[in-house]
Each structure stands twice: as structure tokens, then as C-alpha cells.
Short mmCIF file of C-alpha atoms in Angstrom, two decimals:
data_model
loop_
_atom_site.label_atom_id
_atom_site.label_comp_id
_atom_site.label_asym_id
_atom_site.label_seq_id
_atom_site.Cartn_x
_atom_site.Cartn_y
_atom_site.Cartn_z
CA MET W 1 1.31 2.18 -36.13
CA LYS W 2 2.31 1.60 -32.23
CA LYS W 3 0.50 -0.76 -30.28
CA LYS W 4 -1.39 0.87 -27.61
CA VAL W 5 -1.71 -0.82 -24.44
CA ALA W 6 -4.19 0.31 -20.83
CA PHE W 7 -3.05 -0.55 -17.29
CA TYR W 8 -5.62 -0.93 -14.14
CA THR W 9 -4.51 -2.17 -10.88
CA LEU W 10 -6.45 -3.35 -7.97
CA GLY W 11 -4.56 -3.29 -4.30
CA CYS W 12 -1.62 -1.87 -2.62
CA LYS W 13 0.93 0.10 -3.08
CA LEU W 14 2.77 -2.55 -3.75
CA ASN W 15 0.74 -3.20 -7.34
CA PHE W 16 1.10 0.53 -8.24
CA SER W 17 4.77 -0.04 -8.16
CA GLU W 18 4.99 -3.35 -10.06
CA THR W 19 2.22 -1.91 -12.65
CA SER W 20 4.59 1.19 -13.66
CA THR W 21 7.44 -1.28 -13.37
CA ILE W 22 5.35 -3.75 -16.11
CA ALA W 23 4.36 -1.03 -18.41
CA ARG W 24 7.55 0.92 -18.26
CA LYS W 25 8.74 -2.40 -19.89
CA PHE W 26 6.16 -2.28 -22.33
CA GLU W 27 7.45 1.25 -23.69
CA GLY W 28 10.25 0.28 -23.94
CA GLU W 29 9.14 -2.23 -26.52
CA GLY W 30 7.48 0.21 -28.79
CA PHE W 31 4.40 0.01 -27.28
CA ASP W 32 2.27 3.62 -26.23
CA ARG W 33 0.03 3.81 -22.46
CA VAL W 34 -3.44 4.77 -23.12
CA ASP W 35 -5.52 5.73 -20.47
CA PHE W 36 -7.27 2.09 -19.13
CA SER W 37 -10.71 4.32 -20.38
CA GLU W 38 -9.45 4.85 -24.15
CA ASN W 39 -9.18 2.09 -26.86
CA ALA W 40 -6.20 -0.79 -26.96
CA ASP W 41 -4.39 -3.57 -28.53
CA ILE W 42 -4.17 -5.35 -24.90
CA TYR W 43 -5.69 -4.17 -21.91
CA VAL W 44 -3.74 -5.86 -18.48
CA ILE W 45 -5.72 -5.39 -15.34
CA ASN W 46 -3.24 -6.45 -12.04
CA THR W 47 -5.54 -8.10 -9.37
CA CYS W 48 -5.64 -8.71 -5.72
CA SER W 49 -6.82 -11.61 -3.42
CA VAL W 50 -7.15 -8.92 -0.34
CA THR W 51 -10.78 -7.83 -1.25
CA GLU W 52 -13.62 -9.75 -0.35
CA ASN W 53 -15.39 -8.77 -3.76
CA ALA W 54 -12.20 -9.31 -5.77
CA ASP W 55 -13.40 -11.50 -8.82
CA LYS W 56 -16.15 -9.57 -8.62
CA ARG W 57 -14.21 -5.86 -9.46
CA PHE W 58 -12.16 -7.82 -12.03
CA LYS W 59 -14.91 -9.40 -14.59
CA THR W 60 -16.40 -5.68 -14.37
CA ILE W 61 -12.77 -4.42 -15.33
CA VAL W 62 -13.30 -6.99 -18.35
CA LYS W 63 -16.05 -5.93 -19.44
CA GLN W 64 -15.47 -2.09 -19.18
CA ALA W 65 -12.16 -3.25 -21.42
CA GLN W 66 -14.00 -5.19 -24.01
CA LYS W 67 -16.60 -1.80 -24.31
CA SER W 68 -14.02 -0.03 -25.32
CA ASN W 69 -12.49 -2.85 -27.61
CA PRO W 70 -14.20 -6.43 -28.11
CA GLU W 71 -11.30 -7.32 -29.93
CA ALA W 72 -8.81 -5.83 -27.65
CA PHE W 73 -6.56 -8.65 -25.83
CA VAL W 74 -7.03 -9.13 -22.38
CA ALA W 75 -4.42 -10.38 -20.19
CA ALA W 76 -4.60 -10.59 -16.22
CA VAL W 77 -1.75 -10.66 -13.32
CA GLY W 78 -0.96 -10.56 -9.87
CA CYS W 79 -2.10 -11.80 -6.46
CA TYR W 80 -5.43 -13.19 -7.41
CA ALA W 81 -4.24 -14.51 -10.56
CA GLN W 82 -1.39 -16.35 -9.22
CA LEU W 83 -4.15 -18.28 -6.04
CA LYS W 84 -7.38 -19.08 -8.90
CA PRO W 85 -5.74 -18.61 -12.59
CA GLU W 86 -8.32 -21.09 -14.06
CA GLU W 87 -11.17 -19.25 -12.56
CA LEU W 88 -9.79 -15.68 -13.66
CA ALA W 89 -8.87 -17.49 -17.05
CA ALA W 90 -12.59 -19.02 -17.19
CA VAL W 91 -14.08 -15.06 -17.26
CA ASP W 92 -15.68 -13.87 -20.63
CA GLY W 93 -12.74 -11.80 -22.93
CA VAL W 94 -9.79 -13.17 -20.65
CA ASP W 95 -6.88 -14.23 -23.24
CA LEU W 96 -4.01 -15.02 -20.75
CA VAL W 97 -3.51 -14.84 -17.44
CA LEU W 98 0.21 -14.78 -16.22
CA GLY W 99 1.07 -15.59 -12.31
CA ALA W 100 4.00 -14.30 -9.21
CA THR W 101 6.83 -15.19 -11.76
CA GLU W 102 5.62 -14.56 -15.21
CA LYS W 103 4.06 -11.43 -14.53
CA PHE W 104 7.31 -9.31 -15.55
CA LYS W 105 7.45 -11.03 -18.51
CA ILE W 106 4.59 -10.10 -20.06
CA THR W 107 5.87 -8.93 -23.21
CA ASP W 108 7.36 -12.56 -24.36
CA TYR W 109 4.12 -14.38 -24.08
CA LEU W 110 1.85 -11.91 -26.11
CA ASN W 111 3.89 -12.65 -30.06
CA ASP W 112 -0.09 -13.26 -30.63
CA LEU W 113 -2.89 -10.93 -29.77
CA THR W 114 -5.33 -13.13 -31.28
CA LYS W 115 -8.55 -13.24 -28.90
CA ASN W 116 -8.39 -17.02 -27.49
CA ASP W 117 -12.18 -18.84 -26.39
CA LYS W 118 -10.22 -19.78 -22.81
CA GLY W 119 -7.94 -17.81 -20.84
CA GLU W 120 -4.32 -19.40 -21.37
CA VAL W 121 -2.36 -20.06 -17.79
CA HIS W 122 1.07 -19.71 -16.96
CA SER W 123 1.71 -20.37 -13.75
CA CYS W 124 4.14 -21.50 -11.09
CA GLU W 125 4.12 -23.60 -7.83
CA ILE W 126 4.65 -20.70 -5.44
CA ASN W 127 7.35 -21.81 -4.52
CA GLU W 128 9.36 -21.44 -7.49
CA ALA W 129 9.03 -17.20 -6.65
CA ASP W 130 11.85 -17.04 -4.80
CA PHE W 131 13.67 -14.32 -7.42
CA TYR W 132 13.17 -10.73 -6.65
CA VAL W 133 12.18 -8.02 -8.92
CA GLY W 134 12.72 -3.88 -8.37
CA SER W 135 10.18 -1.72 -9.47
CA TYR W 136 8.75 1.63 -8.49
CA ALA W 137 5.29 3.71 -9.77
CA ILE W 138 5.44 7.63 -9.75
CA GLY W 139 1.56 8.13 -9.70
CA ASP W 140 0.98 11.76 -9.77
CA ARG W 141 4.08 13.77 -10.30
CA THR W 142 4.20 14.31 -6.80
CA ARG W 143 5.53 11.12 -4.91
CA ALA W 144 6.91 7.77 -5.68
CA PHE W 145 5.97 3.41 -4.35
CA LEU W 146 9.27 2.31 -4.26
CA LYS W 147 9.44 -1.58 -3.83
CA VAL W 148 12.47 -2.38 -1.37
CA GLN W 149 11.18 -6.59 -0.59
CA ASP W 150 8.44 -8.66 -1.81
CA GLY W 151 7.01 -11.80 -0.06
CA CYS W 152 6.52 -13.32 3.43
CA ASP W 153 7.59 -16.12 5.54
CA TYR W 154 4.83 -15.28 8.72
CA LYS W 155 2.19 -17.38 8.74
CA CYS W 156 -0.79 -15.32 9.86
CA THR W 157 -3.51 -17.95 9.77
CA TYR W 158 -6.45 -15.21 8.19
CA CYS W 159 -3.77 -14.17 4.85
CA THR W 160 -3.39 -16.01 1.65
CA ILE W 161 -0.40 -13.37 0.48
CA PRO W 162 2.11 -15.77 1.74
CA LEU W 163 0.63 -18.04 -1.07
CA ALA W 164 -0.35 -15.62 -3.44
CA ARG W 165 3.76 -13.54 -3.33
CA GLY W 166 5.93 -16.68 -1.60
CA ILE W 167 8.75 -15.93 0.53
CA SER W 168 10.49 -12.94 1.86
CA ARG W 169 12.72 -11.52 -0.37
CA SER W 170 14.77 -8.21 -1.05
CA ASP W 171 15.99 -5.75 -3.19
CA SER W 172 19.74 -4.90 -3.53
CA LEU W 173 20.99 -1.49 -1.30
CA GLU W 174 22.67 -1.00 -4.55
CA ASN W 175 19.53 -0.92 -6.51
CA VAL W 176 16.94 0.51 -4.34
CA LEU W 177 19.80 3.61 -4.35
CA LYS W 178 19.67 3.54 -7.85
CA ASN W 179 15.88 3.43 -8.23
CA ALA W 180 16.06 6.00 -5.69
CA ALA W 181 17.99 8.46 -7.64
CA GLU W 182 16.65 7.28 -10.43
CA ILE W 183 12.90 9.08 -9.18
CA ALA W 184 14.78 11.85 -7.97
CA SER W 185 15.41 12.93 -11.25
CA LYS W 186 11.82 13.28 -12.26
CA ASP W 187 11.49 15.88 -9.61
CA ILE W 188 9.47 13.95 -7.58
CA LYS W 189 9.23 15.13 -3.93
CA GLU W 190 8.32 12.13 -1.92
CA ILE W 191 9.18 8.40 -1.73
CA VAL W 192 6.79 5.88 0.40
CA LEU W 193 8.84 2.76 0.84
CA THR W 194 6.90 -0.39 0.42
CA GLY W 195 6.75 -4.37 0.12
CA VAL W 196 4.92 -6.96 1.92
CA ASN W 197 6.54 -6.88 5.56
CA ILE W 198 8.91 -4.28 4.55
CA GLY W 199 10.87 -4.41 8.36
CA ASP W 200 12.08 -8.36 7.11
CA TYR W 201 14.12 -6.19 4.49
CA GLY W 202 17.78 -7.41 4.27
CA LYS W 203 16.53 -11.51 3.63
CA GLY W 204 18.80 -12.51 0.41
CA GLU W 205 16.64 -12.06 -3.47
CA PHE W 206 16.65 -15.79 -2.90
CA GLY W 207 14.91 -15.81 0.26
CA ASN W 208 18.04 -16.72 2.14
CA LYS W 209 18.55 -16.34 5.82
CA LYS W 210 21.37 -14.49 5.38
CA HIS W 211 20.67 -10.38 6.31
CA GLU W 212 22.53 -8.61 3.44
CA HIS W 213 21.10 -5.45 4.99
CA THR W 214 19.20 -5.06 7.67
CA PHE W 215 15.16 -1.95 7.57
CA PHE W 216 17.29 0.53 10.10
CA GLU W 217 20.36 0.21 7.50
CA LEU W 218 18.26 0.57 4.43
CA VAL W 219 16.78 3.14 6.29
CA GLN W 220 19.98 5.62 6.80
CA ALA W 221 21.26 5.02 4.17
CA LEU W 222 18.25 6.18 1.95
CA ASP W 223 18.39 9.38 4.03
CA LYS W 224 20.88 10.32 1.80
CA VAL W 225 20.05 10.67 -1.43
CA ASN W 226 20.08 13.33 -3.25
CA GLY W 227 16.72 14.87 -4.72
CA ILE W 228 14.35 13.30 -2.83
CA HIS W 229 12.71 16.06 0.19
CA ARG W 230 10.57 13.41 1.52
CA LEU W 231 10.37 9.35 2.25
CA ARG W 232 7.77 7.74 3.82
CA ILE W 233 7.84 4.61 5.41
CA SER W 234 4.29 2.69 4.13
CA SER W 235 3.46 -0.16 6.92
CA ILE W 236 5.45 -1.85 9.09
CA GLU W 237 5.00 -4.91 11.15
CA PRO W 238 5.27 -3.40 15.14
CA ASN W 239 7.53 -6.53 16.26
CA LEU W 240 9.63 -5.48 13.19
CA LEU W 241 9.75 -1.68 13.99
CA LYS W 242 12.89 -0.94 16.45
CA ASN W 243 13.83 2.08 18.44
CA GLU W 244 16.60 2.64 16.73
CA THR W 245 13.89 3.35 13.37
CA ILE W 246 12.25 5.49 15.27
CA ASP W 247 14.92 7.40 16.83
CA PHE W 248 16.74 7.46 13.67
CA VAL W 249 13.00 9.03 11.77
CA ALA W 250 12.92 11.64 14.89
CA GLN W 251 15.98 13.19 14.08
CA SER W 252 16.30 12.78 9.99
CA ASN W 253 16.76 14.94 6.83
CA GLY W 254 14.11 13.09 4.96
CA PHE W 255 11.84 10.36 6.89
CA VAL W 256 8.65 12.03 8.48
CA PRO W 257 6.75 11.46 10.92
CA HIS W 258 4.63 8.87 9.56
CA PHE W 259 3.70 5.33 10.43
CA HIS W 260 1.41 2.81 9.68
CA ILE W 261 1.60 0.26 12.32
CA PRO W 262 -0.88 -3.37 11.92
CA LEU W 263 -2.17 -4.23 14.90
CA GLN W 264 -5.37 -6.59 14.17
CA SER W 265 -6.56 -6.83 17.04
CA GLY W 266 -6.58 -5.35 20.51
CA SER W 267 -6.93 -8.39 22.24
CA ASP W 268 -4.05 -10.85 23.14
CA LYS W 269 -6.84 -14.12 22.47
CA ILE W 270 -7.10 -13.11 19.14
CA LEU W 271 -3.96 -12.04 18.18
CA LYS W 272 -2.66 -15.89 19.20
CA LEU W 273 -5.07 -17.24 16.51
CA MET W 274 -4.23 -14.80 13.94
CA ARG W 275 -0.56 -16.09 14.64
CA ARG W 276 0.96 -12.88 14.97
CA ARG W 277 4.37 -12.33 16.45
CA TYR W 278 3.40 -9.56 19.24
CA LEU W 279 0.84 -8.61 21.51
CA THR W 280 -1.11 -5.58 22.69
CA ASN W 281 1.46 -4.97 25.33
CA LEU W 282 4.48 -4.52 22.68
CA TYR W 283 2.62 -2.33 20.41
CA ALA W 284 1.65 -0.44 22.75
CA ASP W 285 4.83 0.60 23.76
CA ARG W 286 5.87 1.17 20.25
CA VAL W 287 3.48 3.90 19.93
CA ALA W 288 4.31 5.11 22.98
CA ARG W 289 8.31 4.96 21.61
CA ILE W 290 6.79 7.05 18.33
CA LYS W 291 5.10 9.53 21.21
CA GLU W 292 8.00 10.16 23.12
CA VAL W 293 10.12 11.14 20.42
CA MET W 294 8.19 12.67 17.56
CA PRO W 295 4.79 14.13 20.01
CA HIS W 296 3.16 15.70 16.46
CA ALA W 297 3.60 12.16 14.47
CA CYS W 298 0.55 10.75 12.66
CA ILE W 299 0.32 7.04 13.77
CA GLY W 300 -2.92 5.24 11.29
CA VAL W 301 -3.20 1.57 12.74
CA ASP W 302 -4.96 -2.00 10.44
CA VAL W 303 -8.15 -3.89 12.38
CA ILE W 304 -9.70 -6.93 11.06
CA VAL W 305 -12.94 -7.16 12.77
CA GLY W 306 -15.04 -10.19 12.72
CA PHE W 307 -12.02 -13.27 12.70
CA PRO W 308 -13.30 -16.40 14.17
CA GLY W 309 -13.96 -16.89 17.84
CA GLU W 310 -13.95 -12.40 18.42
CA THR W 311 -16.57 -12.34 21.08
CA ASP W 312 -18.13 -9.10 22.06
CA GLU W 313 -16.06 -8.85 24.88
CA ASP W 314 -12.80 -9.46 22.11
CA PHE W 315 -13.84 -6.64 20.14
CA ILE W 316 -14.96 -4.31 23.19
CA GLU W 317 -11.17 -4.68 23.92
CA THR W 318 -10.02 -4.11 20.94
CA TYR W 319 -12.48 -0.81 21.23
CA ASN W 320 -11.17 -0.20 23.98
CA PHE W 321 -7.98 -0.21 23.35
CA LEU W 322 -7.53 1.37 20.21
CA ASN W 323 -9.64 4.66 21.93
CA ALA W 324 -7.54 4.16 24.97
CA LEU W 325 -4.47 4.53 22.40
CA ASP W 326 -2.50 7.72 20.98
CA ILE W 327 -2.95 7.09 17.35
CA SER W 328 -4.29 9.15 14.22
CA TYR W 329 -6.78 6.94 11.94
CA LEU W 330 -8.00 3.02 11.87
CA HIS W 331 -8.00 1.14 8.17
CA VAL W 332 -10.53 -1.37 9.16
CA PHE W 333 -11.19 -4.12 7.45
CA THR W 334 -13.93 -6.92 7.83
CA TYR W 335 -12.44 -10.08 8.01
CA SER W 336 -13.55 -12.91 5.02
CA GLU W 337 -13.02 -16.64 4.63
CA ARG W 338 -9.78 -16.64 1.92
CA ASP W 339 -9.55 -20.65 0.96
CA ASN W 340 -6.23 -22.27 2.19
CA THR W 341 -6.27 -20.09 5.05
CA VAL W 342 -6.06 -22.19 8.42
CA ALA W 343 -8.73 -18.98 10.19
CA ALA W 344 -11.32 -20.39 7.57
CA THR W 345 -11.48 -24.04 8.77
CA MET W 346 -11.78 -22.91 12.54
CA ASP W 347 -15.08 -22.58 14.47
CA GLU W 348 -17.48 -19.99 16.12
CA VAL W 349 -17.59 -17.71 12.91
CA VAL W 350 -18.91 -14.26 13.67
CA PRO W 351 -22.18 -13.67 11.68
CA LYS W 352 -21.73 -10.88 8.68
CA ASN W 353 -24.22 -8.47 10.36
CA VAL W 354 -22.07 -8.79 13.64
CA ARG W 355 -19.07 -8.37 11.48
CA SER W 356 -20.03 -5.15 9.67
CA LYS W 357 -21.75 -3.67 13.30
CA ARG W 358 -18.53 -3.93 14.48
CA SER W 359 -16.63 -2.35 11.61
CA LYS W 360 -19.32 0.30 11.71
CA MET W 361 -18.34 1.17 15.19
CA LEU W 362 -14.65 1.37 14.20
CA ARG W 363 -14.76 3.54 11.34
CA GLY W 364 -16.64 5.70 13.46
CA LEU W 365 -13.84 5.68 16.35
CA SER W 366 -11.53 6.35 13.40
CA ALA W 367 -13.14 9.82 12.50
CA LYS W 368 -12.99 10.44 15.92
CA LYS W 369 -9.13 10.03 16.11
CA ARG W 370 -8.33 11.59 12.93
CA ARG W 371 -10.44 15.21 13.78
CA ALA W 372 -8.88 14.81 17.29
CA PHE W 373 -5.34 14.44 15.86
CA TYR W 374 -6.22 17.07 12.66
CA GLU W 375 -7.50 19.55 16.17
CA SER W 376 -4.05 18.53 18.28
CA GLN W 377 -2.31 19.99 14.67
CA LEU W 378 -4.00 23.25 14.28
CA GLY W 379 -1.72 26.33 15.08
CA SER W 380 0.99 24.85 13.83
CA ILE W 381 3.88 25.19 11.29
CA ARG W 382 4.23 22.87 8.87
CA THR W 383 5.39 21.75 5.20
CA VAL W 384 2.64 20.95 3.10
CA LEU W 385 3.33 18.66 -0.46
CA PHE W 386 0.70 19.86 -2.61
CA GLU W 387 -0.86 17.67 -5.38
CA GLY W 388 -1.72 17.27 -9.01
CA GLU W 389 -5.65 17.61 -9.31
CA ASN W 390 -8.19 19.71 -9.67
CA LYS W 391 -10.78 18.49 -6.98
CA GLU W 392 -14.01 20.45 -7.64
CA GLY W 393 -11.82 23.79 -7.48
CA TYR W 394 -9.42 22.71 -4.73
CA ILE W 395 -6.21 21.70 -4.42
CA HIS W 396 -4.78 19.18 -1.70
CA GLY W 397 -1.74 18.29 -0.53
CA PHE W 398 -0.53 16.41 2.68
CA THR W 399 1.94 17.59 5.78
CA GLU W 400 4.92 15.57 6.78
CA ASN W 401 2.71 14.29 9.40
CA TYR W 402 0.08 13.28 6.76
CA VAL W 403 -2.66 16.02 7.95
CA LYS W 404 -4.49 16.59 4.87
CA VAL W 405 -4.96 20.27 3.93
CA LYS W 406 -6.92 21.85 1.20
CA THR W 407 -6.94 25.45 0.02
CA PRO W 408 -8.85 26.81 -3.69
CA TRP W 409 -6.89 25.38 -7.65
CA ASN W 410 -3.68 26.89 -8.31
CA PRO W 411 -1.71 25.31 -10.53
CA ALA W 412 1.31 26.63 -10.32
CA LEU W 413 1.40 25.25 -6.41
CA VAL W 414 1.27 21.49 -7.58
CA ASN W 415 4.00 19.66 -7.22
CA GLN W 416 5.95 22.62 -4.55
CA LEU W 417 6.35 22.29 -0.77
CA HIS W 418 5.47 25.03 1.09
CA GLN W 419 5.56 26.17 4.74
CA VAL W 420 2.41 27.20 6.57
CA GLU W 421 0.26 27.51 9.43
CA LEU W 422 -2.65 25.33 9.74
CA GLY W 423 -6.23 26.97 10.46
CA SER W 424 -9.42 25.31 10.59
CA ILE W 425 -11.38 22.19 10.31
CA ASP W 426 -13.48 22.45 7.02
CA GLU W 427 -16.55 20.83 6.85
CA ASP W 428 -14.58 18.11 4.62
CA GLY W 429 -12.61 16.91 7.31
CA LEU W 430 -10.16 18.64 5.43
CA VAL W 431 -7.26 21.86 7.16
CA ARG W 432 -7.24 25.27 5.72
CA PHE W 433 -4.40 27.08 6.17
CA SER W 434 -2.08 30.14 5.54
CA PHE W 435 0.69 30.75 4.10
CA VAL W 436 4.00 31.60 6.23
CA THR W 437 5.84 32.54 3.08
CA GLN W 438 4.57 31.66 -0.24
CA GLN W 439 8.23 31.23 -1.38
CA GLU W 440 8.77 27.01 -2.77
CA ILE W 441 10.90 25.20 -0.32
CA ALA W 442 13.90 24.32 -1.64
#
């Protein structure tokens, strides 16, 4: 009988791409992959350190695995496993905890699947995480997350990612293109580029400072891969998003007019406390440049509220800055203290109820921005890639500039690209449309 393995991924697109790569390793060694809700011999949980309730979520997921099979072997990998391995090992039911360098070698640690009284830890010092492992994830058959870079050399005062993932290092251009061609061969229409700090792409595999290729050269090369209809840049730092990249995307065959650019604060005082590598004037300049060459582009923004030292005046400055910017939506994060970060030792801590209130205000602004962006696109002709899930009788999809649309469920549309005219905004905030032609775009 083949052993069965199941996976659960917490956190970012990068984690999803790495889980997929680990899963393919298991399958290559004769395991059957099953859904996490099913009975399996091994459950692998890929953890995240960004969310405040990471430990609570982890315990809940372990219990879920034990409910399916109390005798199953449970392994934890990922960022939280690197930062707090002993804490995870102490959770009832956990048998194995693997850090940043060990997670891709997980099958080497599985000679004996006997349950342990306490989780066994294999975790390196993070400065040993200096080699690169390429990976990609295939989500719902319509898009794939392609990892091109890992780690970060920035020293933002609130962030544990460098502690969890190590120095900035990149995949070789040759390997990225090989993975992209593999994805294309599986009839996947869209690739989302992912990494910790993808604009820093090009630092050698071992994190050396020699730039083999730049991010711009990566973008140019990927645009020529046959069989991929859409390429999407995920999150990219404003100081690393250069005019040459913006201008190239504007006339590109494959890259779509959608950018996600972390801001974190609209107050220069707070940006300096965070040790971000830009000020608000540079950020505003990036947004203006994108809109100048791609007026229909979608721009998403990350922002943190309640950072130590953020006064009411600083928050209002952030709110007004974002309100005035021609952006499309916000991802709002409520600041939470992280062990071993500079920010955790700072004075002028913002009370949690104030953080919560500010978060709510920015989420309201995000809804307003998204609505205004969607309204600006009504009447335009766009291309939609339809997704694979029946959601309460509807099929959803995204236009190239990230407008989410819906129409009554039709399985024939799954993973197809169609030209549509955007018509009206439904009560749930999604956009209704009419087909320009019934033929799929080749």
C-alpha cells in the first residue's frame, strides 16, 4: 500500500509555491497526495510567522490532522518552524519540525513514521540558509505561483522574514525559464512571480552581491516564454520598481497592468522608524508613472497601522496620502509585536483598541477605492481568465487589470480567456459583463 501525505499551507504565495515543490518530491518518491481533510499517514503543515495568531492557527490545524488520523505523523516546516522550532515541537501531536534549509529534504527525515513523545527538531542557524531552491505552485489549474527569489537583505524594524528566510538570493534565469516552460506545458494561462523581495532578483544563488541578471532582464526574458498568456508581478518594493520595468509592462505581450506595491505608512516619520528605503514622494512618483503609461492599471498597496510612535496626526497623514493617491485597493495589516525585532523594543506603543480603529478606517477606504476603480472600468473591453470553482452557482474570473467578475456557472469556461465588456457592479461588489465574442482567445 502506498503511503498517503497531505499538506496545509499558511501565509503567502511563496509558501504555496514551496508546498507544491515539497509535494512533488513526495509524489516522486511514491507517496499518494490526498486532501488535508482526508485520512493520511503524514500531514505536513507549512507555517507562517506574519500573522499574529500563527501559533493558535497551527494548533488548530494539528488537531484537525489528529482528528482525521490520530496515528498520523505530523511535520511542521516554514517560517514559524525556523523562528520558534521548540515552541512548535512542544505542541501535542507534532513529530517533526524542520527549519529553513531542511524543509526541502523532508523525505530524508521520514525513515521511521512512529509517533514521537515530543517533536524532533532539525533547524539550522539562519546564516546557513544561503542556498537557493526553486519552486512553483499550481493552484486552481488557471494560474501558477513561480518563485524567483528568496530571503531579504533589508532591515525593516518590524519584520522577522530575514530571520526566518535568510539572505537575499535568486534562482538562475535559466532555471526560472525552465520552470515557466514546464508550467506552460500544463495548459496554465497565468504565472504570478513570487519571492520575498522580487525586485532584488539577481543576487547570486549563494546571496553574493554579484548581479547575474537584473529584475528587468528577468521580466524581458519571461515575456518571450511561449504558451503563457499572462504574467503578473506580485509584491515589489517601490524603490526597486524602476521606470524601465513600468514602461516595459505597458507595452508587453504577457505582463498585465497590475502592480502590488508595499507602502506601510504615508508618514515619512514612521517610514524612517520602520527603516523603509524610500519616502512618500518616491511612492507617489511610482504611482503617477504607472498611471501615466497605463491609466487602466490596478495598483494595490500594503499598509501597517499602529506602528510604535504612530500618533493620530501620523495616521491621518497616512489616510490623507492614500485617499489622494490613484490606487485601487489596500491590504491593511494591524501592527503586532514580533520577538527579536527592533520595533518590539520601541517606546510609544499604540494601544490595541486604537490600532483596531485605524485598521477599520483604512479597510473602509480600501472598499471605497476598489469601488471607484471598478466604476472607472465599466464600459471597457477587457480579457477575463475564468477560475475553476463553482461558487454558489457562479463562476468568477479576473480581468488583466484585476477586476473580479462573475457570471452563472458554466464549466466550459474554466481556464478559458474571453473578451468581455464590463457592465455593472453587483450587490456583492463583483462586476457583471457581456461577452464580446463567444470564442476563447487563443
